[in-house]
XYZ file of C-alpha atoms in Angstrom:
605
model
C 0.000 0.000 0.000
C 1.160 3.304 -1.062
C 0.641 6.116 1.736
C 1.350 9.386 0.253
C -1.433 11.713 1.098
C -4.116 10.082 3.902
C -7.472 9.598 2.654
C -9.441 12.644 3.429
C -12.933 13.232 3.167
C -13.904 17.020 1.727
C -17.086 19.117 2.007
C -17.949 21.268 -0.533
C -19.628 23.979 -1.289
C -21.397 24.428 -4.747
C -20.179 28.209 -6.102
C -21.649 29.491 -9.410
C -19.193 29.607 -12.094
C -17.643 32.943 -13.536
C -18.864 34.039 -16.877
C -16.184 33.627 -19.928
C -15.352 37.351 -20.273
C -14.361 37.489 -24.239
C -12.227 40.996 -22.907
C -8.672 40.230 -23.332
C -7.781 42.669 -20.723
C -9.967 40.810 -18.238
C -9.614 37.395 -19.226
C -5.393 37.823 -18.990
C -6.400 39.315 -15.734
C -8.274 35.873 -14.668
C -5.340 33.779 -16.212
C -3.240 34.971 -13.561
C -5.591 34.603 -11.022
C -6.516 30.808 -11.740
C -2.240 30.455 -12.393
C -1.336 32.144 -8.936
C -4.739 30.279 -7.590
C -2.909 26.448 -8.380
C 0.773 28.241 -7.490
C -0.446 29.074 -3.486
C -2.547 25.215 -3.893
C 0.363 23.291 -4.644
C 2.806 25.348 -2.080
C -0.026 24.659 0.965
C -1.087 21.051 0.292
C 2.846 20.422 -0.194
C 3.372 21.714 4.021
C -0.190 20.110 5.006
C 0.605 17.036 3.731
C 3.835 16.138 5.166
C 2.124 17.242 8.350
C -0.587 15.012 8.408
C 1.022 12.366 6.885
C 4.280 12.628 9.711
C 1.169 12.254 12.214
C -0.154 9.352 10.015
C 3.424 7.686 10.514
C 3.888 8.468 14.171
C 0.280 7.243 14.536
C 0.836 3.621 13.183
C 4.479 2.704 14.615
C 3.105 3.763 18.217
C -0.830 3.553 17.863
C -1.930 5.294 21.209
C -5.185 7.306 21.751
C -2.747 10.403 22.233
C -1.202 10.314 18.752
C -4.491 9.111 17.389
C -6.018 12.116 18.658
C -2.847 14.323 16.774
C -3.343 12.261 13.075
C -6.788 13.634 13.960
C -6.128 17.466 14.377
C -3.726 16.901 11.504
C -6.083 15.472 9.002
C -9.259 18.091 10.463
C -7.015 20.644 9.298
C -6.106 19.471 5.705
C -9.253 18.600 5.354
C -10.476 22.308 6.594
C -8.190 24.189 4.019
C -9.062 21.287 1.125
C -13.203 22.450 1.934
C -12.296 25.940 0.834
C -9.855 25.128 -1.503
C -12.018 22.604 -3.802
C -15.043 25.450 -2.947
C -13.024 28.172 -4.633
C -11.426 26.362 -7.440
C -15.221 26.461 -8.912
C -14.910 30.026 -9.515
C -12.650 29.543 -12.243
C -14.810 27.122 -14.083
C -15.917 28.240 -17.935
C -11.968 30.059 -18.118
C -9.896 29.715 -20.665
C -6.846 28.243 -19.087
C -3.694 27.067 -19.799
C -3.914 23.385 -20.206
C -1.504 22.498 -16.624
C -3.557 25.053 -14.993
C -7.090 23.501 -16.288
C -5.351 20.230 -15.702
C -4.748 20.876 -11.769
C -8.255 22.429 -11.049
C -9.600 19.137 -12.367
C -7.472 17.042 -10.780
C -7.924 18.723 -7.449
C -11.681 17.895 -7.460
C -10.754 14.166 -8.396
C -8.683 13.291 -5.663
C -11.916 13.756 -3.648
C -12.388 9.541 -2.812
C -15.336 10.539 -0.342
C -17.350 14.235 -1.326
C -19.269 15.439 1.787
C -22.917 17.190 0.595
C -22.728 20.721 1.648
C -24.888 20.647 4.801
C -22.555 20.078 8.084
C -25.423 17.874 9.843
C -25.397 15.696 6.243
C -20.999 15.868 6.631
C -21.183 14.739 10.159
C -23.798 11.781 9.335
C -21.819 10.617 6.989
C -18.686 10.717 8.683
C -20.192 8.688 11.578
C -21.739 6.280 8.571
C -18.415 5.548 7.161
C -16.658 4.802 10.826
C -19.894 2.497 11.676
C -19.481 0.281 8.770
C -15.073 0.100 8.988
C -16.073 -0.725 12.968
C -18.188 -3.427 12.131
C -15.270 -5.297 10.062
C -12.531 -4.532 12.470
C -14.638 -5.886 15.306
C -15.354 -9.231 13.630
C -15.237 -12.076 16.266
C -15.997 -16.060 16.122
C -16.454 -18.215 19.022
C -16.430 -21.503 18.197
C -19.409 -23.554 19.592
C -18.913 -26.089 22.230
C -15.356 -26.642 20.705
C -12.947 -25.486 23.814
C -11.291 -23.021 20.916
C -10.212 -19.519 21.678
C -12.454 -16.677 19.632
C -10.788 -15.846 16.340
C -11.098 -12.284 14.754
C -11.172 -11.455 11.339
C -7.217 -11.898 10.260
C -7.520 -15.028 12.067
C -10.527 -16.290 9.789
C -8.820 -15.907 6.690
C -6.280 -17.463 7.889
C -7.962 -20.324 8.552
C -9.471 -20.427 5.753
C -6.876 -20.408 3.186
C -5.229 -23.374 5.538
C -8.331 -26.075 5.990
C -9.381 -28.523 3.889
C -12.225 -29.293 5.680
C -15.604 -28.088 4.112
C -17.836 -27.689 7.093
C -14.944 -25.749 8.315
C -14.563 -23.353 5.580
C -18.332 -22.917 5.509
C -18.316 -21.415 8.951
C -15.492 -19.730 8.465
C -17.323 -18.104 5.776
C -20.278 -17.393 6.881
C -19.095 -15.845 10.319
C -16.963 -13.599 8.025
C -20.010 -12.586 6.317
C -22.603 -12.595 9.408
C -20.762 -9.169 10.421
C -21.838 -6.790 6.962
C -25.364 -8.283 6.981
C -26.825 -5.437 9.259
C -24.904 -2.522 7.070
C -27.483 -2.396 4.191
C -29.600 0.573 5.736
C -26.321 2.742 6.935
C -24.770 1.649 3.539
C -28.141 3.165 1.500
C -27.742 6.369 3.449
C -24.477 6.642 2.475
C -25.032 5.895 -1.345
C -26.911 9.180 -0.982
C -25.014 11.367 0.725
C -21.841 10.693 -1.592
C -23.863 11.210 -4.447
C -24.878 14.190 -3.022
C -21.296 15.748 -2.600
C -20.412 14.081 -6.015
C -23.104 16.026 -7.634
C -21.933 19.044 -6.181
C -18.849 18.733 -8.157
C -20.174 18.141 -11.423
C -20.698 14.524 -11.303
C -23.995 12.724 -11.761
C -22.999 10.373 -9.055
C -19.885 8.817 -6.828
C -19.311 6.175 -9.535
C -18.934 8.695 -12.317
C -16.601 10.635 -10.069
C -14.658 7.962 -9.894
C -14.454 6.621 -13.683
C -13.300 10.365 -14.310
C -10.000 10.391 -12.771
C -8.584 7.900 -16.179
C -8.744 11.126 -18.318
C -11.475 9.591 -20.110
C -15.157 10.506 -19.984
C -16.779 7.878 -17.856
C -18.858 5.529 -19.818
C -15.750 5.628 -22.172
C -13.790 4.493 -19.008
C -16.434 1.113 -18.330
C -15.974 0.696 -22.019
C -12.602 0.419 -21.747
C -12.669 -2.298 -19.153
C -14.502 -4.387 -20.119
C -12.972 -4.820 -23.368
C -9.865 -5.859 -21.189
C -11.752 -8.130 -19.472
C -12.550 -9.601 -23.389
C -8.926 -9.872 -23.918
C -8.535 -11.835 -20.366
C -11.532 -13.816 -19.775
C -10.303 -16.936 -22.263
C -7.701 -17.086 -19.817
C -9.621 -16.953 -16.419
C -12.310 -19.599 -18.120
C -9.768 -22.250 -18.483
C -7.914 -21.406 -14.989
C -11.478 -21.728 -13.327
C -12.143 -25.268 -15.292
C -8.570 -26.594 -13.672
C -9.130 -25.190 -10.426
C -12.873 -26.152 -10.143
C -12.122 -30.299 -11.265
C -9.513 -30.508 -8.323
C -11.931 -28.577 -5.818
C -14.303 -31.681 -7.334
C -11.996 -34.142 -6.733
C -11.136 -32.881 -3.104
C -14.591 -32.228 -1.838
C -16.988 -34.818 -4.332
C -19.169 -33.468 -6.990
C -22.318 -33.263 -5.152
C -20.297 -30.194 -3.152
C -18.196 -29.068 -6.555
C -20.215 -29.865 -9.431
C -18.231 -30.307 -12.610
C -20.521 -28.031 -14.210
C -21.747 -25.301 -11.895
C -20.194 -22.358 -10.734
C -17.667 -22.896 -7.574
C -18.977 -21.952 -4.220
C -17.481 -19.238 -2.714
C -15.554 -20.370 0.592
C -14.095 -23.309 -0.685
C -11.940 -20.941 -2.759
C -8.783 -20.298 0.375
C -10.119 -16.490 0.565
C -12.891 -14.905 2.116
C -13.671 -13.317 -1.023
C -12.383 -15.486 -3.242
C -10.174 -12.799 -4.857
C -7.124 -14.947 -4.471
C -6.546 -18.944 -5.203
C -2.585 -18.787 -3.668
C -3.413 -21.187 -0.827
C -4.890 -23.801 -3.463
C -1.544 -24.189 -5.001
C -1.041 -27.526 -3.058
C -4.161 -29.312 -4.927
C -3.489 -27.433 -8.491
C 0.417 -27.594 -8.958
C 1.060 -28.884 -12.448
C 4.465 -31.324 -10.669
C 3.805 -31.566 -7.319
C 7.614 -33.144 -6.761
C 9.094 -30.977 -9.421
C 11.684 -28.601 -7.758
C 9.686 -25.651 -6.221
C 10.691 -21.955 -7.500
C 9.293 -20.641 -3.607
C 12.508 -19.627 -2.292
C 10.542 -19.361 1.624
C 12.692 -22.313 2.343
C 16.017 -20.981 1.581
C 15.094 -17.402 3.240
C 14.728 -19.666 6.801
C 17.776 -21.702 6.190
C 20.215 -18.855 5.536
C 18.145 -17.142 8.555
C 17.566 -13.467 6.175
C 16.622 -10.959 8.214
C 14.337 -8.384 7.062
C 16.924 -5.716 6.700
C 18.412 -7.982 4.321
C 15.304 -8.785 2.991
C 14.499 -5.237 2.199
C 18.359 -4.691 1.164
C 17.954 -6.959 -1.605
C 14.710 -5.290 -2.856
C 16.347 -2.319 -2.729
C 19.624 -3.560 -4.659
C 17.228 -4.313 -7.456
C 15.814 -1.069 -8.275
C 19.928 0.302 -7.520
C 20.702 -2.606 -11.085
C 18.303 -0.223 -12.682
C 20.133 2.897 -12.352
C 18.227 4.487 -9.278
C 19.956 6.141 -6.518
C 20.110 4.414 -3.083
C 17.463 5.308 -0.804
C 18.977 7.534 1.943
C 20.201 7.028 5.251
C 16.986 8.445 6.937
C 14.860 5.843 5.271
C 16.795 2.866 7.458
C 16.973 5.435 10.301
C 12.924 5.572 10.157
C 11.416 2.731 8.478
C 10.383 -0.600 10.825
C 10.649 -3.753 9.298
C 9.419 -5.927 12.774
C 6.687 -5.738 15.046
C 7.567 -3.941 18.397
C 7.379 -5.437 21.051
C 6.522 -2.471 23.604
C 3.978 -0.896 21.667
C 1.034 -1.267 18.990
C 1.950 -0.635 15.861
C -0.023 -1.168 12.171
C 1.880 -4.229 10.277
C 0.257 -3.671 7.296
C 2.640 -3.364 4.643
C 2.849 0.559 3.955
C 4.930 2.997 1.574
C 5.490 6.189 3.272
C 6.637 9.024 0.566
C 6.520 11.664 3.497
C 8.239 14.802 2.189
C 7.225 14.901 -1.593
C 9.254 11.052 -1.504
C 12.269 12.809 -0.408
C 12.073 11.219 2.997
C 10.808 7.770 2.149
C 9.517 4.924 4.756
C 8.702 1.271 5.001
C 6.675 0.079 7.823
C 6.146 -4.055 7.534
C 6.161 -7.154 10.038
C 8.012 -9.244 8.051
C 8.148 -12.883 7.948
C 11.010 -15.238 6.538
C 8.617 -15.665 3.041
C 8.913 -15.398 -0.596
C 5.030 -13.522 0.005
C 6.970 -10.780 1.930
C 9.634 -10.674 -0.371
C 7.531 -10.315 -2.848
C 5.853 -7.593 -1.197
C 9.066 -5.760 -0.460
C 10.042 -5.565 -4.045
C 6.563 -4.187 -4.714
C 6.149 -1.729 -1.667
C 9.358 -0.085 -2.713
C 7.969 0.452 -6.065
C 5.638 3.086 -4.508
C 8.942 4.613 -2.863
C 10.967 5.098 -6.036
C 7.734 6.518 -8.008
C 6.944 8.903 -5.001
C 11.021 9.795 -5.122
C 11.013 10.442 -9.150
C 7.564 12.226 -9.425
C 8.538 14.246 -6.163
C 9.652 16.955 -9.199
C 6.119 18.089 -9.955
C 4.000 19.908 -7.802
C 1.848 18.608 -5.174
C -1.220 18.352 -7.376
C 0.546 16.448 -10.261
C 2.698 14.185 -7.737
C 1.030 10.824 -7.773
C 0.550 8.160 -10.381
C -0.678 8.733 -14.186
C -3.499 6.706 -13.188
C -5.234 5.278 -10.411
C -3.121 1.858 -11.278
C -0.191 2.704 -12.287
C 1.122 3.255 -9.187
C 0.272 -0.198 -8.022
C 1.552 -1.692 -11.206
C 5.341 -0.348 -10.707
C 6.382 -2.932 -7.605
C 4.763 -5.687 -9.195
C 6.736 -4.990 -12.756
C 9.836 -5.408 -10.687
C 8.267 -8.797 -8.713
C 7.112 -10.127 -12.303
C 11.071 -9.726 -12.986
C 11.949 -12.484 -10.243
C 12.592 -15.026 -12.607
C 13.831 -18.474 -11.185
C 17.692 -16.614 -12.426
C 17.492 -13.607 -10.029
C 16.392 -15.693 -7.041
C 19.721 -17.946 -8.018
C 21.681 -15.094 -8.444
C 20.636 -14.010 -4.862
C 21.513 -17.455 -3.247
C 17.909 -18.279 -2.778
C 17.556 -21.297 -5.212
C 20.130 -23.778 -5.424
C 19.212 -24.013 -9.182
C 17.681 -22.347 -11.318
C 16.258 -24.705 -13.636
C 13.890 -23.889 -16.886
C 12.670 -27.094 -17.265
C 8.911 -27.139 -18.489
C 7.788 -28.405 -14.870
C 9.482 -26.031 -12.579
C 8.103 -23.116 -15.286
C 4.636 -24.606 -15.210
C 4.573 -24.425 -11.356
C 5.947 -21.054 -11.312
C 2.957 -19.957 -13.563
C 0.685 -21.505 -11.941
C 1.336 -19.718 -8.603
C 1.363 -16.849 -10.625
C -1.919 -17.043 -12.033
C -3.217 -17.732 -9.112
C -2.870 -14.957 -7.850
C -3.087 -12.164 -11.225
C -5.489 -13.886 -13.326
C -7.683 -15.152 -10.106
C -7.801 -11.538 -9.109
C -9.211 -10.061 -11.991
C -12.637 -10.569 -12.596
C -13.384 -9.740 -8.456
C -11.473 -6.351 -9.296
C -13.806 -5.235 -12.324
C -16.955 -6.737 -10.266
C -16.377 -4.783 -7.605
C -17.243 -1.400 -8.948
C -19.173 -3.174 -11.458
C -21.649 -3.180 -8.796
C -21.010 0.103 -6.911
C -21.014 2.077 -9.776
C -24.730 0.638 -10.885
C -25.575 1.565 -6.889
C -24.153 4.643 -7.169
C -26.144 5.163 -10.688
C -29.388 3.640 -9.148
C -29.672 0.713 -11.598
C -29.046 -1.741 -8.541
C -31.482 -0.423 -5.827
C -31.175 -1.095 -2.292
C -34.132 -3.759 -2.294
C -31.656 -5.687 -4.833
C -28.236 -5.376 -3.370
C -27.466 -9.171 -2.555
C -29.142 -10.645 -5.718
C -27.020 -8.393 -7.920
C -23.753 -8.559 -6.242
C -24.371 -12.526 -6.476
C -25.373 -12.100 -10.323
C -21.786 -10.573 -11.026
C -20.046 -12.434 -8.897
C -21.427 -15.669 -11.300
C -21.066 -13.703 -14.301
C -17.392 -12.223 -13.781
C -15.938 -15.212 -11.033
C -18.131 -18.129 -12.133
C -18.308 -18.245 -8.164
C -21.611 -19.294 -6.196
C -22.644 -18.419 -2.800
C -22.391 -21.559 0.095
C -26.360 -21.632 0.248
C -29.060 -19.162 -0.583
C -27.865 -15.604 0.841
C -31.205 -13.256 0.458
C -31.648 -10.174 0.801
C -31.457 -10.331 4.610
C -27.546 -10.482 4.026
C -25.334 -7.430 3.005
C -22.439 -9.700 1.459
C -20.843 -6.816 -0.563
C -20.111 -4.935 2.501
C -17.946 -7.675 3.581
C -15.260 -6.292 1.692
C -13.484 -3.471 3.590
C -13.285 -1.094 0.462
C -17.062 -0.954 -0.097
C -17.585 -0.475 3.403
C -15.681 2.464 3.625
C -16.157 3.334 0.242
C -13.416 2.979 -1.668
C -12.532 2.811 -5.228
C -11.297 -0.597 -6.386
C -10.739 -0.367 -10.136
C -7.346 0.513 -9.934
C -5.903 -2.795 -8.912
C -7.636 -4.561 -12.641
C -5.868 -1.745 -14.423
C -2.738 -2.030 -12.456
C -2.479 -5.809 -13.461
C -2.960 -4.863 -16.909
C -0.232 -2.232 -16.712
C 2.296 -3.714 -14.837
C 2.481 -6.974 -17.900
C 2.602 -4.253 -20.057
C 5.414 -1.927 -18.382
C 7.311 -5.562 -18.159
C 7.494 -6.178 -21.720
C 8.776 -2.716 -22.752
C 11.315 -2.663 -19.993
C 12.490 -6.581 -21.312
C 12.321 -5.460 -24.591
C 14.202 -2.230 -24.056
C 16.960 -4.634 -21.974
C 17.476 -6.427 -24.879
C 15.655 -9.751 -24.106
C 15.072 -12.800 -26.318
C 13.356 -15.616 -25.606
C 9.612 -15.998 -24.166
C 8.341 -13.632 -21.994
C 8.170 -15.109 -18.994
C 12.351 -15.907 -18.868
C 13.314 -12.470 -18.747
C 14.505 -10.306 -15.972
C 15.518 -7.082 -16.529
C 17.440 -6.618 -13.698
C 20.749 -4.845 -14.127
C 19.840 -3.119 -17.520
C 20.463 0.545 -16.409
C 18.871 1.298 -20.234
C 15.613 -0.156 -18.621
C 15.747 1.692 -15.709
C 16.430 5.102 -17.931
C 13.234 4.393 -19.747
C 11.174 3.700 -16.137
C 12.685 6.471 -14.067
C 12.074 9.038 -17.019
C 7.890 7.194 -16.880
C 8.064 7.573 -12.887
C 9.072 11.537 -13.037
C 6.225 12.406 -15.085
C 3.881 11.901 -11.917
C 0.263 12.530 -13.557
C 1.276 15.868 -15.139
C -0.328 14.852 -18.040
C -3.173 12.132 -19.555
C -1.575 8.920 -18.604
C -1.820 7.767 -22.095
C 0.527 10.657 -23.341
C 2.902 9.135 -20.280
C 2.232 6.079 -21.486
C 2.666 6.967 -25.336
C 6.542 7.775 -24.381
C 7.202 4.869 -22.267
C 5.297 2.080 -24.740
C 4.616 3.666 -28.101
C 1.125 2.576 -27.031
C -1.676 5.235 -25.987
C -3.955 1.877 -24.893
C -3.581 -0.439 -21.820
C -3.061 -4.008 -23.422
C -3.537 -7.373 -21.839
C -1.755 -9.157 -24.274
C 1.317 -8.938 -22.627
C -0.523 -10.750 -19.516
C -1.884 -14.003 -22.685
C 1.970 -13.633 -23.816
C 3.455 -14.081 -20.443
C 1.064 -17.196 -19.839
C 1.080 -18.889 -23.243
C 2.938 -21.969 -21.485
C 0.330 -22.487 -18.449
C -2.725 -21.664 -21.252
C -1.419 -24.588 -23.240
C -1.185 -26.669 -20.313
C -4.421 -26.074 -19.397
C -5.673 -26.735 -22.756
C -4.568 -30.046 -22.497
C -5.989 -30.942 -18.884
C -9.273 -28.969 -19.410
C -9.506 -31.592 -22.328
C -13.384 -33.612 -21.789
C -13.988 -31.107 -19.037
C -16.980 -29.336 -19.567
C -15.478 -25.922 -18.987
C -17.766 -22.480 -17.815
C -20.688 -22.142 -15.704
């Protein structure tokens, strides 16, 4: 997770717009007003920022009610300024305007994730709405019945999920998960109005347009766009579902997997089902081939996470990038404290316009965490290389491109690298140990994409009103078979709330971004193994050590969103279109495998 700026939620205040005065005298005269207007906007969200987001820091490494109660005077006061700011950027609407300067009053009303209506009693409703439904999901608790088993909360769930094999198990694993969002449907209604109410007060026709808007493309454009991705993918998904769903048969019996029916929900190793990882075991292609999971050798050589985050680091320094500086070992934690409660989430900190980057992480002794390492840094080095623009125009040229950089680099830990590191004893190409490797892979990419385009598939036909409150559960169910070919464990009617089970709909948070940064970061892997000179199929290459590769990134990275991502991405590609089939390239050995064992299967749902 990238932390740059804290999520803040705005109220705004609808202002008429100014007349276009066709006076040159007067129309230089508001030039320089809307110029010097974004000039004193990107100097005082540039000081407010690494305010609030030094409390944010201090906040989660020592989580106290006293610093909570400072991140809270820190982010009231952003969030004061950013009310009058966004208010009186709408005076400058209908202006002819330099294109940066039109750019950044846009922009400025986009970064608005949750738009307060106007009234104060409507902004403090909605307020307590939002922290009612993120309670209910961090307060998750199940008590096992009559077992003599301690109560398990919600990281413990999904833990124990992913690990049984045992379907009554996994069913009440499931269900308790789900239990807790099932009273959220009237507080989550409420809120569907009052965000479309401060979306509307922007110019929006509702919170889901808002949101399509921020891809510099108008927003039914934006859908569009998606879900001709999701064409170029779905092939892809179909015959990783038909594998997945025969072994699920096999493990479970056919009257609890049918060979032929969509596959319920928690026997998936995910409350959501958004990730297959922890099925590996029961879907590896060579079970006794050599494994390309380097956990084992991180424990034997007894890494610590320093080195751990060392290594990451020496990556992006084969690229070309400078070191990260002293401060950011100084500051960062990379273990859980043992005096104190901290947050172990995996975070990015680019306090200080990226100059004075962070990494706060528990890590384990795992190729996960490495993984997640190599990625989290990604967000450090873009934050550090787009620290050049301004405040408004310092953050990715998309919503996903920022999530896509870390992952380009983790795509680039080929079987080679890990050797090179002293993490494999071999690194072998052999068509089993490749297989494997892709299947892990796709386990977690491919598995995650149709959940990422359902997800807003759903809120933005809330938002819109197509999917009314009286429907919420049947519809979220209807895309969840359409996109996932996924079923609920048992009928789930309309007294359940399922969607809100996932923590970004309950607070209200865009999801998108994560499909589009799996697009990207296939594509930004080809052009970067290309531009290192590599031969071969895709999936073979690493680009690490090609400082010509790094060039082309770094000079992507500095370009922060100054302009429409798909100029940015015109320069870096050649392309002005996100493309999936780099991800169909980087597969083609695991599709033809599949091919082959999906043969007599009656594949789909």
């Amino acid at each position: 997770m990238n932390l740059l700026i804290p999520t803040i939620a705005i109220s705004l205040l609808l202002i008429g717009c100014t007349e276009n005065s066709q006076d040159p005298a007067v129309q230089e005269s508001a030039t320089a007003q809307a110029v010097e207007f974004i000039a004193d906007t990107n100097r005082e969200l540039s000081g407010l920022e690494a305010k609030t987001a030094a409390a944010a820091f201090v906040w989660a490494t020592d989580m106290n009610d006293e610093r909570g109660m400072i991140l809270a005077q820190a982010s009231a006061r952003q969030s004061d300024w950013l009310v009058q700011r966004v208010a009186d950027s709408l005076t400058f609407g209908g202006q002819d305007l330099p294109a940066d300067t039109r750019r950044a009053l846009e922009l400025l009303k986009l970064d608005v994730e949750q738009p307060l209506p106007a009234d104060p009693n409507a902004q403090r409703e909605l307020s307590a709405i939002l922290a009612d439904l993120e309670r209910r999901l961090a307060e998750v608790q199940y008590c096992p019945a009559g077992q003599g088993k301690p109560c398990m909360d919600g990281g413990d769930l999904q833990y124990a999920l992913a690990a049984t094999r045992d379907h009554d198990d996994a069913l009440q694993y499931w269900r308790a998960w789900h239990q807790a969002s099932a009273p959220m449907r009237p507080a989550y209604t409420r809120m569907v109005e009052l965000s479309n109410a401060g979306a509307r007060a922007l110019g929006y026709s509702d919170q889901g347009s808002l949101w399509r808007s921020r891809y510099d493309m108008d927003p039914q454009s934006f859908e569009q766009e998606t879900n001709r991705l999701w064409q170029q993918l779905e092939p892809l998904y179909e015959a990783l579902h038909c594998h997945v769903r025969a072994k699920l048969s096999a493990q479970y019996d056919a009257s609890k997997v049918p060979l032929d029916a969509p596959i319920p929900a928690h026997l998936l190793g995910n409350i959501w089902g958004q990730n297959w990882e922890s099925l590996y075991e029961l879907v590896a292609p060579y079970p006794e081939a050599a494994s390309p999971d380097p956990g084992e050798r991180l424990r034997s050589n007894n890494m610590a996470p320093v080195d751990m985050v060392k290594m990451s680091e020496q990556f992006y320094l084969s690229l070309g990038f400078a070191p990260l500086p002293d401060s950011f070992w100084e500051r960062s934690i990379f273990s859980q404290a043992a005096d104190r409660a901290m947050q172990c989430h995996p975070t990015a900190w680019g306090l200080a316009n990226g100059a004075d980057p962070r990494l706060t992480m528990c890590i384990d002794q795992t190729y996960q965490d490495l993984k997640i390492i190599h990625h989290e840094l990604g967000h450090l080095f873009y934050n550090r290389a787009s620290g050049v623009q301004p405040a408004l125009f310092h953050a990715g040229a998309n919503p996903g491109f920022h999530e896509a950089i870390g992952d380009t680099v983790v795509l680039a830990m080929t079987p080679a690298y890990l050797k090179s590191k002293g993490l494999l004893a071999e690194a072998t190409q052999s068509q089993e140990v490749v297989l494997n490797e892709q299947m892990q892979r796709a386990l977690d990419r491919i598995a995650l994409l149709p959940w990422a385009i359902l997800v807003d598939q759903w809120r933005w036909d809330v938002f819109s009103g197509d999917i009314t409150s009286d429907d919420y559960n049947q519809r979220w169910w209807q895309l969840r078979e359409r996109y996932q070919g996924i079923s609920p464990p048992g009928e789930r009617g309309e007294d359940y709330f399922d969607p809100g089970a996932k923590i970004h709909v309950a607070v209200n948070e865009s999801y998108t971004r994560y499909f589009t940064a799996v697009v990207l970061q296939f594509q930004f892997y080809r052009e970067l193994c290309q531009e290192a000179g590599h031969t071969g199929p895709l999936h073979q290459c690493s680009f690490y050590g090609s400082e010509s590769a790094g060039q082309k990134l770094d000079s992507m990275l500095a370009q922060g969103r100054s302009q429409p991502w798909q100029d940015t991405l015109e320069a870096f590609s050649g392309s002005r279109e996100m493309d999936a089939s780099a991800i169909t390239e980087y597969f083609e050995p695991l599709s033809a495998w599949l091919s082959q064992q999906n043969e007599g299967r009656s594949c789909g749902w």
